[in-house]
Short mmCIF file of C-alpha atoms in Angstrom, two decimals:
data_model
loop_
_atom_site.label_atom_id
_atom_site.label_comp_id
_atom_site.label_asym_id
_atom_site.label_seq_id
_atom_site.Cartn_x
_atom_site.Cartn_y
_atom_site.Cartn_z
CA UNK A 1 -30.73 21.78 22.69
CA UNK A 2 -33.15 20.36 20.11
CA UNK A 3 -33.83 23.32 18.36
CA UNK A 4 -30.10 24.20 18.45
CA UNK A 5 -29.21 20.79 16.82
CA UNK A 6 -32.04 21.23 13.90
CA UNK A 7 -30.23 24.35 13.36
CA UNK A 8 -27.09 23.16 13.05
CA UNK A 9 -28.55 20.13 11.03
CA UNK A 10 -29.98 22.80 8.76
CA UNK A 11 -27.27 24.67 7.69
CA UNK A 12 -25.41 21.91 6.64
CA UNK A 13 -28.11 20.75 4.30
CA UNK A 14 -28.77 24.25 2.84
CA UNK A 15 -24.92 24.57 2.43
CA UNK A 16 -24.75 21.20 0.47
CA UNK A 17 -28.14 21.68 -1.65
CA UNK A 18 -26.46 24.96 -2.93
CA UNK A 19 -23.82 23.44 -3.95
CA UNK A 20 -25.53 20.07 -5.79
CA UNK A 21 -28.00 22.74 -7.35
CA UNK A 22 -24.70 24.56 -8.58
CA UNK A 23 -22.99 21.51 -10.41
CA UNK A 24 -26.64 20.12 -11.57
CA UNK A 25 -27.32 22.97 -13.62
CA UNK A 26 -24.07 22.67 -15.11
CA UNK A 27 -25.10 19.13 -16.79
CA UNK A 28 -25.76 18.82 -20.20
CA UNK A 29 -29.45 17.88 -20.74
CA UNK A 30 -30.25 18.44 -16.78
CA UNK A 31 -28.78 21.63 -16.35
CA UNK A 32 -31.60 23.81 -18.22
CA UNK A 33 -34.41 22.02 -16.33
CA UNK A 34 -33.05 23.07 -13.08
CA UNK A 35 -34.47 26.35 -12.45
CA UNK A 36 -32.15 28.70 -10.48
CA UNK A 37 -34.79 29.99 -8.49
CA UNK A 38 -34.17 26.77 -6.92
CA UNK A 39 -31.86 28.44 -4.67
CA UNK A 40 -34.06 30.52 -3.18
CA UNK A 41 -36.94 27.64 -2.13
CA UNK A 42 -36.53 26.58 1.84
CA UNK A 43 -39.65 24.02 1.99
CA UNK A 44 -37.30 21.78 0.24
CA UNK A 45 -34.30 22.42 1.98
CA UNK A 46 -36.74 22.06 5.35
CA UNK A 47 -37.45 18.68 4.14
CA UNK A 48 -34.01 17.68 3.40
CA UNK A 49 -32.89 18.98 6.62
CA UNK A 50 -35.38 16.37 8.40
CA UNK A 51 -34.60 13.79 6.04
CA UNK A 52 -31.04 14.22 6.83
CA UNK A 53 -31.52 13.62 10.92
CA UNK A 54 -33.63 10.51 9.85
CA UNK A 55 -30.96 9.11 7.63
CA UNK A 56 -27.97 10.07 10.07
CA UNK A 57 -30.00 8.37 12.61
CA UNK A 58 -30.28 5.17 10.73
CA UNK A 59 -26.35 5.09 9.44
CA UNK A 60 -26.07 5.47 13.50
CA UNK A 61 -27.51 2.07 14.01
CA UNK A 62 -26.03 0.18 11.19
CA UNK A 63 -22.79 1.84 11.61
CA UNK A 64 -22.45 -0.02 15.42
CA UNK A 65 -23.89 -2.69 13.81
CA UNK A 66 -21.37 -3.08 11.47
CA UNK A 67 -18.75 -2.20 13.54
CA UNK A 68 -19.81 -5.12 16.49
CA UNK A 69 -20.37 -7.73 13.91
CA UNK A 70 -17.64 -7.52 11.55
CA UNK A 71 -14.84 -6.43 14.09
CA UNK A 72 -15.93 -8.19 16.91
CA UNK A 73 -18.57 -10.85 16.79
CA UNK A 74 -17.40 -12.71 13.14
CA UNK A 75 -13.50 -12.88 14.19
CA UNK A 76 -14.74 -14.31 17.86
CA UNK A 77 -16.70 -16.87 15.89
CA UNK A 78 -13.92 -17.47 13.47
CA UNK A 79 -11.42 -18.21 16.24
CA UNK A 80 -13.64 -20.91 18.22
CA UNK A 81 -14.09 -22.53 14.83
CA UNK A 82 -10.33 -22.23 13.80
CA UNK A 83 -9.59 -23.83 17.50
CA UNK A 84 -8.19 -20.63 19.33
CA UNK A 85 -10.91 -20.49 21.26
CA UNK A 86 -13.75 -23.10 23.06
CA UNK A 87 -16.19 -20.34 24.08
CA UNK A 88 -16.30 -17.08 21.86
CA UNK A 89 -17.87 -14.43 24.37
CA UNK A 90 -14.03 -14.18 26.27
CA UNK A 91 -12.82 -13.74 22.43
CA UNK A 92 -15.34 -10.93 22.03
CA UNK A 93 -14.92 -8.94 24.77
CA UNK A 94 -11.27 -9.57 24.75
CA UNK A 95 -11.93 -7.64 21.28
CA UNK A 96 -14.19 -5.06 22.07
CA UNK A 97 -12.75 -3.58 24.88
CA UNK A 98 -9.52 -2.30 24.03
CA UNK A 99 -10.69 -0.68 21.09
CA UNK A 100 -13.60 0.83 22.41
CA UNK A 101 -12.52 1.57 25.73
CA UNK A 102 -8.83 2.48 24.87
CA UNK A 103 -8.15 3.38 21.10
CA UNK A 104 -11.56 5.33 20.39
CA UNK A 105 -11.39 7.20 23.22
CA UNK A 106 -8.05 8.82 21.97
CA UNK A 107 -8.74 9.01 18.31
CA UNK A 108 -12.85 9.51 18.17
CA UNK A 109 -13.32 12.26 20.53
CA UNK A 110 -15.64 15.04 19.53
CA UNK A 111 -15.02 17.57 21.82
CA UNK A 112 -11.75 19.26 20.52
CA UNK A 113 -12.64 17.97 17.01
CA UNK A 114 -11.61 20.15 14.24
CA UNK A 115 -14.41 20.67 11.88
CA UNK A 116 -15.92 23.20 9.19
CA UNK A 117 -19.35 22.67 10.39
CA UNK A 118 -17.99 24.24 13.61
CA UNK A 119 -16.25 27.12 11.93
CA UNK A 120 -19.18 27.48 9.64
CA UNK A 121 -21.63 27.32 12.97
CA UNK A 122 -19.42 29.72 15.43
CA UNK A 123 -17.45 31.62 13.65
CA UNK A 124 -20.23 32.53 10.62
CA UNK A 125 -23.23 32.31 12.15
CA UNK A 126 -22.39 33.68 15.43
CA UNK A 127 -23.82 30.87 17.41
CA UNK A 128 -22.58 30.61 20.78
CA UNK A 129 -19.47 28.01 21.28
CA UNK A 130 -20.94 27.04 24.72
CA UNK A 131 -24.39 26.40 23.03
CA UNK A 132 -22.86 24.87 20.20
CA UNK A 133 -20.94 22.24 22.15
CA UNK A 134 -23.77 21.10 24.29
CA UNK A 135 -26.28 20.56 21.46
CA UNK A 136 -23.59 18.28 19.67
CA UNK A 137 -22.33 16.42 22.58
CA UNK A 138 -25.53 15.80 23.87
CA UNK A 139 -27.00 15.11 20.48
CA UNK A 140 -24.09 12.84 19.69
CA UNK A 141 -23.76 10.74 22.99
CA UNK A 142 -27.61 9.90 23.03
CA UNK A 143 -27.12 8.59 19.66
CA UNK A 144 -24.33 6.96 20.65
CA UNK A 145 -25.63 5.22 23.35
CA UNK A 146 -29.04 4.31 21.71
CA UNK A 147 -27.10 2.83 18.61
CA UNK A 148 -24.51 1.03 20.70
CA UNK A 149 -27.39 -0.88 22.57
CA UNK A 150 -29.10 -1.83 19.97
CA UNK A 151 -25.97 -3.27 18.27
CA UNK A 152 -24.78 -5.05 21.65
CA UNK A 153 -28.32 -6.13 22.29
CA UNK A 154 -28.77 -7.80 19.13
CA UNK A 155 -25.45 -9.64 17.86
CA UNK A 156 -23.61 -10.02 21.52
CA UNK A 157 -26.39 -13.41 22.07
CA UNK A 158 -24.37 -14.56 19.05
CA UNK A 159 -21.36 -15.61 21.47
CA UNK A 160 -22.65 -16.39 24.19
CA UNK A 161 -23.66 -13.04 25.61
CA UNK A 162 -27.21 -11.49 27.01
CA UNK A 163 -28.84 -8.49 26.32
CA UNK A 164 -28.69 -7.40 29.72
CA UNK A 165 -24.94 -7.76 29.23
CA UNK A 166 -25.11 -6.12 26.12
CA UNK A 167 -27.44 -3.18 28.12
CA UNK A 168 -24.34 -2.60 30.69
CA UNK A 169 -21.63 -2.84 28.23
CA UNK A 170 -23.26 0.03 26.18
CA UNK A 171 -24.16 1.99 29.12
CA UNK A 172 -20.68 1.40 30.30
CA UNK A 173 -18.85 2.57 27.26
CA UNK A 174 -21.65 5.56 26.92
CA UNK A 175 -20.21 6.98 30.11
CA UNK A 176 -16.50 6.25 29.57
CA UNK A 177 -16.43 7.88 26.24
CA UNK A 178 -18.04 10.67 28.44
CA UNK A 179 -15.05 11.06 30.94
CA UNK A 180 -12.97 10.90 28.00
CA UNK A 181 -14.57 13.68 26.51
CA UNK A 182 -13.60 15.47 29.69
CA UNK A 183 -10.20 14.28 29.92
CA UNK A 184 -9.42 16.12 26.70
CA UNK A 185 -10.78 19.34 27.93
CA UNK A 186 -8.62 19.03 31.22
CA UNK A 187 -5.62 18.27 29.00
CA UNK A 188 -6.18 21.60 26.66
CA UNK A 189 -7.09 23.66 29.56
CA UNK A 190 -3.87 22.49 31.79
CA UNK A 191 -1.23 22.48 29.16
CA UNK A 192 -2.79 23.56 25.35
CA UNK A 193 -2.67 20.26 23.89
CA UNK A 194 -5.41 18.98 21.60
CA UNK A 195 -4.85 15.37 21.75
CA UNK A 196 -6.72 14.27 18.93
CA UNK A 197 -4.42 16.26 16.36
CA UNK A 198 -1.22 14.44 17.48
CA UNK A 199 -1.13 12.40 14.70
CA UNK A 200 1.57 9.84 15.55
CA UNK A 201 0.43 9.31 19.04
CA UNK A 202 -3.24 8.71 17.55
CA UNK A 203 -2.01 6.17 15.03
CA UNK A 204 0.47 4.38 17.47
CA UNK A 205 -2.90 4.05 19.86
CA UNK A 206 -4.43 2.58 16.98
CA UNK A 207 -1.92 0.20 16.53
CA UNK A 208 -1.80 -0.53 19.98
CA UNK A 209 -5.30 -1.40 20.67
CA UNK A 210 -5.45 -3.66 17.84
CA UNK A 211 -2.78 -5.44 18.72
CA UNK A 212 -4.13 -5.94 22.21
CA UNK A 213 -7.60 -6.84 20.44
CA UNK A 214 -6.66 -9.39 18.08
CA UNK A 215 -3.13 -10.44 19.29
CA UNK A 216 -4.61 -12.53 22.84
CA UNK A 217 -7.45 -14.12 21.17
CA UNK A 218 -5.30 -15.29 18.32
CA UNK A 219 -2.18 -16.72 20.38
CA UNK A 220 -5.15 -18.42 22.71
CA UNK A 221 -4.02 -15.84 25.64
CA UNK A 222 -7.44 -13.76 25.72
CA UNK A 223 -8.39 -13.58 29.33
CA UNK A 224 -11.92 -14.42 30.60
CA UNK A 225 -13.52 -10.84 31.07
CA UNK A 226 -16.81 -12.19 31.88
CA UNK A 227 -18.04 -11.53 36.04
CA UNK A 228 -20.89 -12.83 37.72
CA UNK A 229 -24.21 -10.73 37.70
CA UNK A 230 -23.55 -8.68 40.80
CA UNK A 231 -19.80 -7.88 40.38
CA UNK A 232 -20.51 -6.88 36.49
CA UNK A 233 -23.65 -4.43 37.94
CA UNK A 234 -21.47 -3.17 40.45
CA UNK A 235 -18.56 -2.26 37.72
CA UNK A 236 -20.88 -0.43 35.26
CA UNK A 237 -22.15 0.99 38.31
CA UNK A 238 -19.10 3.08 39.24
CA UNK A 239 -18.18 3.99 35.29
CA UNK A 240 -21.73 5.09 35.11
CA UNK A 241 -20.79 7.57 38.52
CA UNK A 242 -17.77 8.31 36.56
CA UNK A 243 -19.49 9.63 33.61
CA UNK A 244 -22.25 11.37 35.19
CA UNK A 245 -19.53 13.36 36.81
CA UNK A 246 -17.84 13.63 33.52
CA UNK A 247 -21.72 14.99 32.17
CA UNK A 248 -21.64 17.36 35.28
CA UNK A 249 -18.65 18.94 34.66
CA UNK A 250 -19.06 19.36 31.09
CA UNK A 251 -22.61 20.96 31.71
CA UNK A 252 -20.93 23.38 33.82
CA UNK A 253 -17.54 23.76 31.94
CA UNK A 254 -17.09 27.49 31.80
CA UNK A 255 -13.83 27.87 29.01
CA UNK A 256 -15.62 26.10 25.77
CA UNK A 257 -15.05 29.33 24.17
CA UNK A 258 -11.46 29.08 24.15
CA UNK A 259 -11.86 25.03 23.04
CA UNK A 260 -14.08 26.03 19.99
CA UNK A 261 -11.46 28.95 19.48
CA UNK A 262 -8.62 26.43 19.29
CA UNK A 263 -10.39 23.97 17.24
CA UNK A 264 -12.36 26.56 14.87
CA UNK A 265 -8.19 28.12 14.41
CA UNK A 266 -6.61 24.58 13.71
CA UNK A 267 -9.62 23.93 11.25
CA UNK A 268 -10.63 27.68 9.84
CA UNK A 269 -11.26 26.62 5.86
CA UNK A 270 -10.76 30.39 4.96
CA UNK A 271 -7.34 30.60 6.70
CA UNK A 272 -5.33 28.27 8.08
CA UNK A 273 -6.85 24.76 7.01
CA UNK A 274 -8.11 26.09 3.41
CA UNK A 275 -4.18 27.04 2.76
CA UNK A 276 -2.98 24.28 4.43
CA UNK A 277 -4.85 21.47 2.70
CA UNK A 278 -4.45 22.71 -0.68
CA UNK A 279 -0.64 22.96 -0.18
CA UNK A 280 -0.79 19.37 1.12
CA UNK A 281 -2.54 18.04 -1.95
CA UNK A 282 -0.84 20.30 -4.65
CA UNK A 283 2.22 18.93 -2.47
CA UNK A 284 1.29 15.16 -3.03
CA UNK A 285 0.93 15.96 -6.86
CA UNK A 286 3.58 18.27 -7.40
CA UNK A 287 6.81 17.73 -9.03
CA UNK A 288 10.28 17.86 -7.25
CA UNK A 289 13.74 18.07 -9.18
CA UNK A 290 14.27 14.23 -8.13
CA UNK A 291 11.07 13.64 -9.89
CA UNK A 292 11.92 14.77 -13.10
CA UNK A 293 13.92 12.56 -15.77
CA UNK A 294 17.00 14.14 -17.43
CA UNK A 295 16.01 15.33 -21.59
CA UNK A 296 17.72 13.70 -23.83
CA UNK A 297 17.49 11.55 -27.02
CA UNK A 298 17.91 8.18 -24.35
CA UNK A 299 15.82 9.84 -21.79
CA UNK A 300 12.62 10.40 -23.56
CA UNK A 301 11.08 6.33 -23.34
CA UNK A 302 8.01 5.43 -25.45
CA UNK A 303 7.58 9.47 -26.69
CA UNK A 304 10.44 9.74 -28.93
CA UNK A 305 8.70 7.94 -31.49
CA UNK A 306 5.23 9.21 -31.07
CA UNK A 307 3.55 12.44 -32.17
CA UNK A 308 0.61 14.83 -30.92
CA UNK A 309 -1.34 13.59 -28.04
CA UNK A 310 0.23 10.60 -27.99
CA UNK A 311 4.05 12.20 -27.57
CA UNK A 312 2.49 14.59 -25.01
CA UNK A 313 1.08 11.65 -22.93
CA UNK A 314 3.95 9.65 -23.25
CA UNK A 315 6.15 12.55 -22.21
CA UNK A 316 4.43 13.29 -19.30
CA UNK A 317 4.65 9.86 -18.04
CA UNK A 318 8.08 9.78 -19.02
CA UNK A 319 9.51 12.94 -17.26
CA UNK A 320 7.28 12.23 -14.31
CA UNK A 321 8.30 8.68 -13.94
CA UNK A 322 8.99 9.05 -10.20
CA UNK A 323 5.87 10.88 -9.24
CA UNK A 324 3.61 8.53 -10.90
CA UNK A 325 5.61 5.37 -9.93
CA UNK A 326 5.65 6.11 -6.38
CA UNK A 327 2.00 5.54 -5.55
CA UNK A 328 2.45 2.36 -7.38
CA UNK A 329 5.36 1.21 -5.57
CA UNK A 330 3.89 2.38 -2.22
CA UNK A 331 0.66 -0.22 -3.09
CA UNK A 332 2.97 -2.94 -4.36
CA UNK A 333 4.75 -2.76 -1.04
CA UNK A 334 1.36 -3.03 1.18
CA UNK A 335 0.62 -6.15 -1.15
CA UNK A 336 3.67 -7.67 -0.93
CA UNK A 337 3.64 -6.92 2.99
CA UNK A 338 0.42 -8.22 3.85
CA UNK A 339 0.90 -11.41 1.90
CA UNK A 340 4.26 -11.82 3.55
CA UNK A 341 2.33 -11.33 7.14
CA UNK A 342 -0.51 -13.96 5.99
CA UNK A 343 1.66 -16.38 4.77
CA UNK A 344 3.90 -16.38 8.17
CA UNK A 345 0.58 -16.43 10.14
CA UNK A 346 -0.81 -19.50 8.16
CA UNK A 347 2.82 -21.28 8.45
CA UNK A 348 2.67 -20.32 12.44
CA UNK A 349 -1.15 -21.67 12.60
CA UNK A 350 -1.12 -24.85 9.83
CA UNK A 351 -4.49 -24.89 9.42
CA UNK A 352 -6.35 -28.60 8.43
CA UNK A 353 -6.41 -29.01 5.11
CA UNK A 354 -9.77 -28.06 3.54
CA UNK A 355 -10.67 -25.34 6.67
CA UNK A 356 -9.49 -22.53 4.75
CA UNK A 357 -10.02 -21.62 1.21
CA UNK A 358 -8.24 -18.36 -0.59
CA UNK A 359 -11.63 -18.44 -2.77
CA UNK A 360 -13.56 -17.00 0.35
CA UNK A 361 -11.52 -13.66 0.21
CA UNK A 362 -12.99 -13.09 -3.25
CA UNK A 363 -16.29 -10.99 -1.38
CA UNK A 364 -13.17 -8.55 -0.18
CA UNK A 365 -11.55 -8.09 -3.27
CA UNK A 366 -13.56 -5.65 -4.77
CA UNK A 367 -13.03 -3.14 -1.60
CA UNK A 368 -9.38 -4.07 -1.32
CA UNK A 369 -8.81 -3.44 -5.02
CA UNK A 370 -10.72 -0.18 -4.84
CA UNK A 371 -8.87 1.38 -2.08
CA UNK A 372 -5.05 0.20 -3.99
CA UNK A 373 -6.22 1.88 -7.02
CA UNK A 374 -3.84 4.54 -8.28
CA UNK A 375 -6.22 5.73 -10.28
CA UNK A 376 -7.26 9.02 -8.12
CA UNK A 377 -3.89 9.92 -7.36
CA UNK A 378 -2.87 9.83 -10.77
CA UNK A 379 -6.06 11.89 -12.42
CA UNK A 380 -4.85 14.56 -9.49
CA UNK A 381 -1.26 14.43 -10.80
CA UNK A 382 -2.43 14.57 -14.38
CA UNK A 383 -4.71 17.61 -13.57
CA UNK A 384 -1.96 19.55 -11.49
CA UNK A 385 0.98 19.01 -13.74
CA UNK A 386 -0.38 18.64 -17.09
CA UNK A 387 -4.10 19.72 -17.69
CA UNK A 388 -4.93 22.59 -15.70
CA UNK A 389 -3.53 25.46 -17.64
CA UNK A 390 -4.26 23.38 -21.26
CA UNK A 391 -7.98 23.29 -20.16
CA UNK A 392 -8.51 26.64 -21.00
CA UNK A 393 -7.96 26.16 -24.92
CA UNK A 394 -10.87 24.47 -26.67
CA UNK A 395 -8.20 22.50 -28.99
CA UNK A 396 -7.27 20.33 -26.04
CA UNK A 397 -11.17 19.74 -24.76
CA UNK A 398 -12.25 19.07 -27.85
CA UNK A 399 -9.27 16.10 -27.93
CA UNK A 400 -10.20 14.63 -24.64
CA UNK A 401 -11.62 11.24 -26.31
CA UNK A 402 -8.28 11.08 -27.43
CA UNK A 403 -6.00 11.45 -24.67
CA UNK A 404 -8.63 9.60 -22.86
CA UNK A 405 -7.61 6.47 -24.28
CA UNK A 406 -4.17 7.20 -24.29
CA UNK A 407 -4.10 7.62 -20.49
CA UNK A 408 -6.77 4.89 -19.71
CA UNK A 409 -3.88 2.36 -21.09
CA UNK A 410 -1.67 3.65 -18.90
CA UNK A 411 -3.63 3.85 -16.06
CA UNK A 412 -4.87 0.49 -16.51
CA UNK A 413 -1.42 -1.23 -16.54
CA UNK A 414 -0.46 0.42 -13.34
CA UNK A 415 -3.56 -1.25 -11.97
CA UNK A 416 -3.39 -4.26 -13.39
CA UNK A 417 0.10 -5.07 -12.13
CA UNK A 418 -1.33 -4.02 -8.21
CA UNK A 419 -3.95 -6.34 -9.07
CA UNK A 420 -1.58 -9.21 -10.31
CA UNK A 421 0.36 -8.77 -6.92
CA UNK A 422 -2.45 -8.84 -4.98
CA UNK A 423 -3.51 -12.29 -6.69
CA UNK A 424 0.17 -13.47 -6.36
CA UNK A 425 -0.13 -13.29 -2.79
CA UNK A 426 -3.39 -15.21 -2.59
CA UNK A 427 -1.72 -17.76 -4.40
CA UNK A 428 1.01 -18.07 -2.33
CA UNK A 429 -1.10 -17.77 0.85
CA UNK A 430 -3.09 -20.69 -0.52
CA UNK A 431 0.51 -22.91 -1.56
CA UNK A 432 1.52 -22.45 2.10
CA UNK A 433 -1.46 -22.93 3.73
CA UNK A 434 -1.78 -26.49 1.57
CA UNK A 435 -5.20 -25.62 0.40
CA UNK A 436 -6.21 -27.46 -2.40
CA UNK A 437 -7.31 -24.84 -5.45
CA UNK A 438 -8.67 -26.37 -8.50
CA UNK A 439 -6.98 -24.60 -11.73
CA UNK A 440 -10.50 -23.57 -12.48
CA UNK A 441 -10.92 -22.23 -9.33
CA UNK A 442 -7.64 -20.28 -9.35
CA UNK A 443 -7.80 -18.90 -12.91
CA UNK A 444 -11.64 -17.34 -11.87
CA UNK A 445 -10.02 -15.52 -9.08
CA UNK A 446 -7.24 -14.00 -11.28
CA UNK A 447 -9.95 -13.13 -13.61
CA UNK A 448 -12.11 -12.02 -10.91
CA UNK A 449 -9.11 -9.79 -9.69
CA UNK A 450 -7.86 -8.28 -13.28
CA UNK A 451 -11.50 -7.34 -14.44
CA UNK A 452 -11.40 -5.41 -11.18
CA UNK A 453 -8.47 -3.71 -11.89
CA UNK A 454 -9.48 -2.55 -15.27
CA UNK A 455 -13.44 -1.78 -13.83
CA UNK A 456 -11.73 0.93 -11.35
CA UNK A 457 -8.87 2.40 -14.15
CA UNK A 458 -12.25 2.81 -16.09
CA UNK A 459 -14.02 4.84 -13.10
CA UNK A 460 -11.50 7.21 -11.95
CA UNK A 461 -10.29 8.34 -15.60
CA UNK A 462 -14.18 8.36 -16.44
CA UNK A 463 -15.16 10.29 -13.68
CA UNK A 464 -12.01 12.85 -13.94
CA UNK A 465 -13.30 13.61 -17.49
CA UNK A 466 -17.01 13.77 -17.29
CA UNK A 467 -17.15 15.70 -13.85
CA UNK A 468 -13.91 17.00 -13.71
CA UNK A 469 -14.24 17.53 -9.88
CA UNK A 470 -11.03 19.30 -9.09
CA UNK A 471 -10.91 22.85 -8.75
CA UNK A 472 -7.33 24.61 -8.95
CA UNK A 473 -6.81 24.29 -5.25
CA UNK A 474 -7.46 20.53 -5.98
CA UNK A 475 -10.49 20.50 -4.23
CA UNK A 476 -12.93 18.10 -5.05
CA UNK A 477 -16.12 19.97 -4.68
CA UNK A 478 -18.50 18.51 -7.13
CA UNK A 479 -21.27 16.79 -4.90
CA UNK A 480 -22.17 14.39 -7.84
CA UNK A 481 -18.22 12.90 -8.18
CA UNK A 482 -18.81 12.09 -4.33
CA UNK A 483 -22.10 10.40 -5.45
CA UNK A 484 -20.14 8.27 -7.75
CA UNK A 485 -17.87 7.17 -5.92
CA UNK A 486 -20.23 6.15 -3.03
CA UNK A 487 -22.44 4.19 -5.22
CA UNK A 488 -19.19 2.34 -5.96
CA UNK A 489 -18.10 2.04 -2.65
CA UNK A 490 -21.62 0.93 -1.44
CA UNK A 491 -21.53 -1.78 -4.56
CA UNK A 492 -18.19 -3.10 -2.70
CA UNK A 493 -19.81 -3.42 0.64
CA UNK A 494 -22.99 -5.32 -1.39
CA UNK A 495 -20.73 -7.94 -2.39
CA UNK A 496 -19.32 -8.42 1.54
CA UNK A 497 -23.23 -8.36 2.63
CA UNK A 498 -24.73 -10.92 -0.16
CA UNK A 499 -21.53 -13.04 -0.16
CA UNK A 500 -21.54 -14.44 -4.16
CA UNK A 501 -19.79 -17.21 -5.49
CA UNK A 502 -16.45 -17.16 -7.42
CA UNK A 503 -17.75 -17.56 -10.69
CA UNK A 504 -21.03 -15.49 -10.15
CA UNK A 505 -19.09 -12.56 -8.58
CA UNK A 506 -16.08 -12.89 -11.68
CA UNK A 507 -18.86 -13.00 -14.22
CA UNK A 508 -20.91 -9.86 -12.93
CA UNK A 509 -17.26 -7.85 -12.39
CA UNK A 510 -16.19 -8.71 -15.98
CA UNK A 511 -19.95 -7.82 -17.40
CA UNK A 512 -19.92 -4.68 -15.19
CA UNK A 513 -16.65 -3.69 -16.90
CA UNK A 514 -17.39 -4.02 -19.92
CA UNK A 515 -20.71 -2.26 -19.68
CA UNK A 516 -18.85 0.65 -17.58
CA UNK A 517 -15.92 0.57 -20.52
CA UNK A 518 -18.60 1.14 -23.32
CA UNK A 519 -20.34 3.72 -21.21
CA UNK A 520 -17.58 5.63 -20.32
CA UNK A 521 -16.25 5.41 -24.25
CA UNK A 522 -19.35 6.41 -25.83
CA UNK A 523 -19.90 9.61 -22.89
CA UNK A 524 -16.45 11.05 -23.10
CA UNK A 525 -16.87 11.06 -27.03
CA UNK A 526 -19.78 12.73 -26.65
CA UNK A 527 -19.31 15.12 -24.05
CA UNK A 528 -16.10 14.91 -22.80
CA UNK A 529 -15.50 18.75 -24.72
CA UNK A 530 -17.94 20.17 -23.08
CA UNK A 531 -17.18 18.50 -19.19
CA UNK A 532 -13.35 18.39 -19.55
CA UNK A 533 -12.88 21.87 -18.23
CA UNK A 534 -11.26 23.95 -15.71
CA UNK A 535 -13.25 24.64 -12.49
#
């Protein structure tokens, strides 16, 4: 089993490494120093596959620590401090059990999960489907148990649990999930239904699970799920027997070939999914008749008084205004809905003055505003509806710095509007909660939100011009594009971990904005003509 999994990981790493070499060879300055013979050198790819396995193991542990810490332990401790529960352990169990025993069993099953790696291994590399499934399921649940064991043994004592209780809970969750995997196979065998692909049902289960997990503890109705030692051990043994029976059935399941065939047929990157994803991405940013403004002297908007690339840019945003505004309106609706819900909860809970400070939410703003940015959506719309045919012409690529600056103004205005809505929602929540927010703190909060909105505008547009990740099918295949996005996401998570004070966070975001904007403008001016091209 281990040799099969190492082979699967080596295939994934080699495919990624070849793509990385391909894009690195096209970078200015660096590309000429990357030899083409690097494709054929297996030694570094073999070392990279081992490194990938080690990193995957470390990430599995970190992932469970983040899940248990942020989603279970911290909310339980907050509920005790807010007066919703005297003991955090019942709240933690009431949160963990619906999420791990109900919701995750539906959306996070692996046995029928459509994956490109499964297609490559079974269809292209001719690895038997039974061998593939047994190797991946064995590795998955051994790592799953060990990572959950570490996370629960480390974090459960913070809410009054024991390390032994954490070990029993990790074993119970693992064996229950194995039983759920077999349940997915049985459902497919009897009905032909791949449950994980029923998006409506999956999202409904996620919402129900979240309501069951957090609703009762917030209302002070969380059941006390703690059991004495003997009943807890008996229940864990019963679940372990159920899981062991599922493992026995999974090891002797005779129809893995049909299950793998169903999954790979659904996610075939060369047939169904490739075509489906390409069409979905194009439909997402394609122009419909209702998206176009009527031509005429009174409908040209800001385009009527401009010329050159300013005219082209203004004409695009005027003629495609519904296509451009739709993602912005969706994000404004999300911010307004979240703000209204937060104000309603604060009005009902009526926290004590000084017990809640809106400035404490500042560390969540970088990640939240990164998700709310319309930058990537607008860049894809620009590529598909404007730039894709024009990138073939040298004069258009040479003018990249000009239309970069014009588009940056438009994109920044849209993200600033979303940021202002988020800052207004926080201000309203502070007013409803009766929190005393000094004027200096309020100004810093608004400055932080607006500087982050500008930063993410520069980020998305700069990556579009400097790395141009999109192909004619709107696939972002450039690994460097994903690396830079991951680096920025990691920075947002780092803010959550370090939890800097509001003045330091506002000053840091303003400084990063200034440096990033200056670097982006300089690099686009120097390299834009070479990097802003069709793939």
